[in-house]
PDB file of C-alpha atoms and ligand atoms in Angstrom:
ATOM      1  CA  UNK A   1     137.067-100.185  73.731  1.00 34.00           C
ATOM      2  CA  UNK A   2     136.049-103.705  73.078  1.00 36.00           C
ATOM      3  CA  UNK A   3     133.791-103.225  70.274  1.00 35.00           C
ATOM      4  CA  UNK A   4     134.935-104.038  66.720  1.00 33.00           C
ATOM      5  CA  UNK A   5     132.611-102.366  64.296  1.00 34.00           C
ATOM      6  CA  UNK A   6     131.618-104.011  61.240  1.00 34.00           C
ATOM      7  CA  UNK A   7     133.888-103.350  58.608  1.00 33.00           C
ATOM      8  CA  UNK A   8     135.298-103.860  55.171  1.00 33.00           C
ATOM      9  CA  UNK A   9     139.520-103.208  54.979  1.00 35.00           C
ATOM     10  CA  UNK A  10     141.656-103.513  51.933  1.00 36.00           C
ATOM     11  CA  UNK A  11     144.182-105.515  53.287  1.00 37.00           C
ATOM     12  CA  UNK A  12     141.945-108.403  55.332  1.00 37.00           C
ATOM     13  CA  UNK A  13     139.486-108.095  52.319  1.00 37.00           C
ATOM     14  CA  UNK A  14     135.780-108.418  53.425  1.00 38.00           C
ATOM     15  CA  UNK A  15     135.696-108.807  57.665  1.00 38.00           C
ATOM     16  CA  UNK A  16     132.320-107.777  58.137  1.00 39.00           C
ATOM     17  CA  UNK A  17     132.040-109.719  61.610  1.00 44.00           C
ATOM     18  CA  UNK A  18     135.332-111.427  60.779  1.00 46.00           C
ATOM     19  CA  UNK A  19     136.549-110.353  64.424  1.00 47.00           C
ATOM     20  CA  UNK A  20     134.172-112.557  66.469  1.00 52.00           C
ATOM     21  CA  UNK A  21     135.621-115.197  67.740  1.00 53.00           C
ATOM     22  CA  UNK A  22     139.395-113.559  67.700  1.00 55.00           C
ATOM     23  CA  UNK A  23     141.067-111.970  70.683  1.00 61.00           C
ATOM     24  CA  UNK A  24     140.764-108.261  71.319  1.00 68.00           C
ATOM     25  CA  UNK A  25     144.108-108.044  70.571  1.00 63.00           C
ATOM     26  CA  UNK A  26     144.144-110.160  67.066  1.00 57.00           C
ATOM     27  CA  UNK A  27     140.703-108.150  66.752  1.00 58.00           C
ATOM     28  CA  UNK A  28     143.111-104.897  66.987  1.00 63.00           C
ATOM     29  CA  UNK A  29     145.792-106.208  64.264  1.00 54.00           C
ATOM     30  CA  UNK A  30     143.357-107.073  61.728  1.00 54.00           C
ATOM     31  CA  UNK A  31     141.776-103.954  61.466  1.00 57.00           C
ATOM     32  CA  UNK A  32     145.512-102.578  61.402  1.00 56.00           C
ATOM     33  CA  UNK A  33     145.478-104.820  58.721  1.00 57.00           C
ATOM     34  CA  UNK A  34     148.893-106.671  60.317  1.00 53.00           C
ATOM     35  CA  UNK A  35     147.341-109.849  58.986  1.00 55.00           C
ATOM     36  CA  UNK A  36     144.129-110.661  57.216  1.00 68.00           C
ATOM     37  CA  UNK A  37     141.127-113.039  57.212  1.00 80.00           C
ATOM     38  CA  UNK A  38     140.026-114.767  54.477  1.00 90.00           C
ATOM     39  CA  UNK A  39     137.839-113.130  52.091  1.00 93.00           C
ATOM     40  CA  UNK A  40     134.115-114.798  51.370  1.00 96.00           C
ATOM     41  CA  UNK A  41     135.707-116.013  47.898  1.00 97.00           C
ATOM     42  CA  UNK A  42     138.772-117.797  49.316  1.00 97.00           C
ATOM     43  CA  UNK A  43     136.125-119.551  51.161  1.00 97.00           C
ATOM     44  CA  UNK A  44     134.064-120.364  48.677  1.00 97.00           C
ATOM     45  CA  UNK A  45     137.428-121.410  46.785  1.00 97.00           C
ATOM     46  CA  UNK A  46     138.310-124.070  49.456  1.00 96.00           C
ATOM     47  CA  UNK A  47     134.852-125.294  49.352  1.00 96.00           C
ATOM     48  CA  UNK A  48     133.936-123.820  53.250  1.00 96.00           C
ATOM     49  CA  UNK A  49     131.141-121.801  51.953  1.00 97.00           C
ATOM     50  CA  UNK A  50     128.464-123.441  49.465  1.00 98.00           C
ATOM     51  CA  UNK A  51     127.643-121.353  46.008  1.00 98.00           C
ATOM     52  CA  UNK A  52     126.635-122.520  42.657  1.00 98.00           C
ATOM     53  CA  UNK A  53     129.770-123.293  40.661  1.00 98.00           C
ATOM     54  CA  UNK A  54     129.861-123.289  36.679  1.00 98.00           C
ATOM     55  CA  UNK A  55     133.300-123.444  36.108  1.00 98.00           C
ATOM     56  CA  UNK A  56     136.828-124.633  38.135  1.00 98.00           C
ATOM     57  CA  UNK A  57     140.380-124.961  36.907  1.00 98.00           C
ATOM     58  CA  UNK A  58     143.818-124.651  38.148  1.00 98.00           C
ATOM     59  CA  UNK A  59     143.650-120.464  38.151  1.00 98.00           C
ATOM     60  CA  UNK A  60     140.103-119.572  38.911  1.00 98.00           C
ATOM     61  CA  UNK A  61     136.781-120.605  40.057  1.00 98.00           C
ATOM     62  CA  UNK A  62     132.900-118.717  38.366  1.00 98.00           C
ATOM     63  CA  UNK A  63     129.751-118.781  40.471  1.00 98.00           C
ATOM     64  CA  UNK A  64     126.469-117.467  40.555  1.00 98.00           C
ATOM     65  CA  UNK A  65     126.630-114.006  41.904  1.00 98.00           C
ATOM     66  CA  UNK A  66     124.082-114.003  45.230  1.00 98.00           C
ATOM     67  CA  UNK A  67     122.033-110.819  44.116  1.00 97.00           C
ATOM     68  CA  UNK A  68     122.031-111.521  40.343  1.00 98.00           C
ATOM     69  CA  UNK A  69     121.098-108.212  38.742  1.00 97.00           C
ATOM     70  CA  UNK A  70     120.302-110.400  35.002  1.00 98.00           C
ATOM     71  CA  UNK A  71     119.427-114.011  34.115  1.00 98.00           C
ATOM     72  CA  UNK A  72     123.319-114.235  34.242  1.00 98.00           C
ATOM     73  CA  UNK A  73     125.109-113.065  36.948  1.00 98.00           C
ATOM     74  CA  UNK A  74     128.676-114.690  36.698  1.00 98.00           C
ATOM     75  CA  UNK A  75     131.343-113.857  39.097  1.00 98.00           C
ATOM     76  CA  UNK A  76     135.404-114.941  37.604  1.00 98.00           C
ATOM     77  CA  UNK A  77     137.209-115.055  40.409  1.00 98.00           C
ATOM     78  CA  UNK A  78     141.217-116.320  40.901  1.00 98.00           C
ATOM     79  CA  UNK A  79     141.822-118.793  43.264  1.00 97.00           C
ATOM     80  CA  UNK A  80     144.860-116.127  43.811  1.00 96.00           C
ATOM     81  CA  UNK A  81     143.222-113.842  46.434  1.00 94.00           C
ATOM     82  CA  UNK A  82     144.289-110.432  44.579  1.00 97.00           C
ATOM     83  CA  UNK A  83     142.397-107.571  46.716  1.00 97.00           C
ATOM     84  CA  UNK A  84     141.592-105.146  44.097  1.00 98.00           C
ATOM     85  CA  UNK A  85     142.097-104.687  40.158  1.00 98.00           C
ATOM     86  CA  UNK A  86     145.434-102.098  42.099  1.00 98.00           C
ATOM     87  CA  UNK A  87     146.630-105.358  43.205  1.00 98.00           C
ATOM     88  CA  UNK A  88     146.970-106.830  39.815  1.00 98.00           C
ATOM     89  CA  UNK A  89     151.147-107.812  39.423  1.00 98.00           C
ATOM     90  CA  UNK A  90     152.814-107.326  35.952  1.00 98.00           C
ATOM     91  CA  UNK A  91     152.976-110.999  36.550  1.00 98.00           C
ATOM     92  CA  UNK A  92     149.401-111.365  36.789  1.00 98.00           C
ATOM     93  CA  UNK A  93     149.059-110.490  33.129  1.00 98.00           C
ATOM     94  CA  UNK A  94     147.870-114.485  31.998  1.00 98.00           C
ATOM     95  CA  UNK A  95     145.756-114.867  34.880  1.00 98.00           C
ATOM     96  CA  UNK A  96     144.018-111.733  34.054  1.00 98.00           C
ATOM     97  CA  UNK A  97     143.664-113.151  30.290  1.00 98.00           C
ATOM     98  CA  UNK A  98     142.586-115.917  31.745  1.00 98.00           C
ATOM     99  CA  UNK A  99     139.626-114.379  33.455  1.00 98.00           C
ATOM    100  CA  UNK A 100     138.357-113.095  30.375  1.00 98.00           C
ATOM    101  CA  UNK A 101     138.514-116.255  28.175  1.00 98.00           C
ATOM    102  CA  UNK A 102     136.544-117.969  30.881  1.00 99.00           C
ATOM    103  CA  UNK A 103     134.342-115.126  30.966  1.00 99.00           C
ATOM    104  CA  UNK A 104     133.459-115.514  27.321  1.00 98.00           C
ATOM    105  CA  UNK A 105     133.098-119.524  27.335  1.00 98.00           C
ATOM    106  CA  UNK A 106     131.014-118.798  30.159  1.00 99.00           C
ATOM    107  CA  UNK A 107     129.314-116.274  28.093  1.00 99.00           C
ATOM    108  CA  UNK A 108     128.639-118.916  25.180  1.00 98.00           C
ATOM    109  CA  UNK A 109     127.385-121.414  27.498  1.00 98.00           C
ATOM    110  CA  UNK A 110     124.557-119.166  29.117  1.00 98.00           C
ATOM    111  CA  UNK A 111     123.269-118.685  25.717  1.00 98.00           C
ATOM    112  CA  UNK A 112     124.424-114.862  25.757  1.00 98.00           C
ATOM    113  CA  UNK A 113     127.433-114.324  23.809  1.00 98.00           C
ATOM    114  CA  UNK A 114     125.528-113.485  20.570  1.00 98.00           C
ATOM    115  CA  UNK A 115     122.802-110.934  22.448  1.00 98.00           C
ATOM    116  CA  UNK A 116     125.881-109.319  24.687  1.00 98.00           C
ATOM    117  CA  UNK A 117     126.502-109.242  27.955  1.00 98.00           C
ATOM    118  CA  UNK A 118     128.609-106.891  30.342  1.00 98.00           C
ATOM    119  CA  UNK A 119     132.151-107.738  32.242  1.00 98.00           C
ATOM    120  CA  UNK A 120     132.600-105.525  34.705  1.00 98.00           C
ATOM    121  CA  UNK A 121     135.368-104.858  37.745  1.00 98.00           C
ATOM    122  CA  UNK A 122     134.473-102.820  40.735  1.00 98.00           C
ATOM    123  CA  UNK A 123     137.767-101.361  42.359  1.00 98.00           C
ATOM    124  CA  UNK A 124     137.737 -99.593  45.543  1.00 98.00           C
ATOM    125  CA  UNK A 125     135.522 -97.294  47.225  1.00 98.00           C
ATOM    126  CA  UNK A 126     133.901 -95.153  44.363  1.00 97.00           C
ATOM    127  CA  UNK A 127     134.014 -98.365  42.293  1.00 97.00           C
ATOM    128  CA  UNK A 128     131.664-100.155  44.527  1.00 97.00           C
ATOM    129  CA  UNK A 129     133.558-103.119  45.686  1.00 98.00           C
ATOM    130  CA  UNK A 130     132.125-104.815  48.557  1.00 97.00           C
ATOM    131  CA  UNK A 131     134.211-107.815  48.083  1.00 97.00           C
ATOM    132  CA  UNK A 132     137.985-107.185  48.344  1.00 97.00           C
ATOM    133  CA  UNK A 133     139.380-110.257  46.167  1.00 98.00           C
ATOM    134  CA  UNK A 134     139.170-109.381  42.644  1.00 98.00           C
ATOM    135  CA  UNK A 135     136.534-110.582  40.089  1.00 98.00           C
ATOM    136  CA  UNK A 136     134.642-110.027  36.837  1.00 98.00           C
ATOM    137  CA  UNK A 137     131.307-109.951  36.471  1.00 98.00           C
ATOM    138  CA  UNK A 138     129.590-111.412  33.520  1.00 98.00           C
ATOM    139  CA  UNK A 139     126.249-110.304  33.680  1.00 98.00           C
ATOM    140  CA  UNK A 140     123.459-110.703  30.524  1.00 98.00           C
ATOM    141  CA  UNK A 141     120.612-111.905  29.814  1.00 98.00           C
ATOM    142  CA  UNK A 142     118.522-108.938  29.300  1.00 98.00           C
ATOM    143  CA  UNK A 143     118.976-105.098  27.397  1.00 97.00           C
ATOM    144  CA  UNK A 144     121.303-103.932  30.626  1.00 97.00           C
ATOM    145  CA  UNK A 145     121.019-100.069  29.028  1.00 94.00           C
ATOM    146  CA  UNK A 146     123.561 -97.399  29.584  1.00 92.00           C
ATOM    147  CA  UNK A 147     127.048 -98.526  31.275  1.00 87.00           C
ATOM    148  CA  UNK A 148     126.335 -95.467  34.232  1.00 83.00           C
ATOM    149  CA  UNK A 149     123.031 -93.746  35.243  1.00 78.00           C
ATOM    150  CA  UNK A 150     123.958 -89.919  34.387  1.00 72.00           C
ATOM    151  CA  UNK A 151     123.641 -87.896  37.358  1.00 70.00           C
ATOM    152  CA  UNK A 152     122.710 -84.248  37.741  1.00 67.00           C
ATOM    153  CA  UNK A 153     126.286 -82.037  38.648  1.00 63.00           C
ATOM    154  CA  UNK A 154     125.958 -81.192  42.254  1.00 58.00           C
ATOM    155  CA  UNK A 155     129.008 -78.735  42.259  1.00 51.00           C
TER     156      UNK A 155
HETATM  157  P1  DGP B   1     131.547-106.168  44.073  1.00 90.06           P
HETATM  158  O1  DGP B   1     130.647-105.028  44.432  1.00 90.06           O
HETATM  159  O2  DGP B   1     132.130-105.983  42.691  1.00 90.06           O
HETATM  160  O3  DGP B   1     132.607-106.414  45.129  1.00 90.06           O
HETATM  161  O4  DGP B   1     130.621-107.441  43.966  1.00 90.06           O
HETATM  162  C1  DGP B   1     130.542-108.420  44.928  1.00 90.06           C
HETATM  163  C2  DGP B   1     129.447-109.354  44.503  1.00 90.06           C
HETATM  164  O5  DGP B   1     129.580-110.542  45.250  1.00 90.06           O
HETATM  165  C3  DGP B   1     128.033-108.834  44.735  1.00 90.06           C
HETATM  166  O6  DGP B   1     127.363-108.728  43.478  1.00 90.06           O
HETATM  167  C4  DGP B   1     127.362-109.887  45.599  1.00 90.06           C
HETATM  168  C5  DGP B   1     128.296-111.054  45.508  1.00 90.06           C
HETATM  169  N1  DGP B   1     128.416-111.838  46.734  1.00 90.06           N
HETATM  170  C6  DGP B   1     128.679-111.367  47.969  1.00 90.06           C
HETATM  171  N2  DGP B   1     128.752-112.373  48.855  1.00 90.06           N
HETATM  172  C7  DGP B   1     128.533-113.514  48.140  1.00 90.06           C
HETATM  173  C8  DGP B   1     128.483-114.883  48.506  1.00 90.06           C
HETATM  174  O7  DGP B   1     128.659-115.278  49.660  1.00 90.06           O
HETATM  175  N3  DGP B   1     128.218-115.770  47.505  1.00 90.06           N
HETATM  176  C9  DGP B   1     128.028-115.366  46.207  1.00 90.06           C
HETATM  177  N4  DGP B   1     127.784-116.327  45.313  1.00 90.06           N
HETATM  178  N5  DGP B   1     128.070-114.077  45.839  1.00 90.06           N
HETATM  179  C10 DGP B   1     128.322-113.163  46.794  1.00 90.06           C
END
């Protein structure tokens, strides 16, 4: 079996397509996760894929989220490639800080702090992650209404 379908892993962070190009047999490690490609972020980080930057320094990088669900859709990200909030090291305890000061300078600067906003970390499958190197959303701009839609009990 040749084909590599798309997917997402933990490990390699997003690989959607990320096998094209490699061997079948590096095609059959990264999906067993043995080493991993970079994520979109890391990409963005090292400046091979364009987005709209607002904010850079030594620990992490904020850009326009693509789908913006608000006026403001922020993404923190840490030039560390962390997969998932799991991932987070006891020793990751400033840069995590860190994320959240930018996050609120960020929010001052888009106008708004004072209004509200939402920060928000997807983890995982039931979280909703579809990018496996961890980041915060700030995203405001608008009455965002309740934090989860409430859905009936199926069982
Ligand atoms: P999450 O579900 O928490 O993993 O959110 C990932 C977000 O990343 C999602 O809102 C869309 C955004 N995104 C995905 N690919 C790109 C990209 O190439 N550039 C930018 N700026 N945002 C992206």
């Amino acid at each position: 079996m040749d084909q590599v379908p798309p997917s997402y892993t933990h490990e390699g962070g997003a690989v959607s397509n990320a096998g094209r190009g490699l061997s079948y047999s590096d095609r059959r490690r990264l999906i067993a996760g043995e080493f991993s490609m970079p994520t979109l972020f890391e990409r963005i980080i090292v400046g091979e894929l364009p987005a709209a930057i607002v904010h850079r320094d030594e620990r992490v990088i904020a850009f326009r989220d693509i789908r913006p669900l608000a006026p403001t859709h922020i993404l923190v990200v840490p030039n560390k490639p962390i997969p998932t909030a799991n991932d987070i090291g006891d020793d990751d305890e400033a840069l995590v800080g860190h994320m959240m000061i930018v996050a609120r300078d960020l929010a001052r600067k888009e106008g708004i702090a004072a209004n509200g906003y939402r920060l928000i970390i997807n983890c995982n499958a039931h979280g909703g992650q579809e990018v496996y190197h961890l980041h915060l959303h700030l995203i405001g701009g608008r009455p965002l209404g309740p934090m989860l839609m409430r859905q009936e009990r199926t069982g």
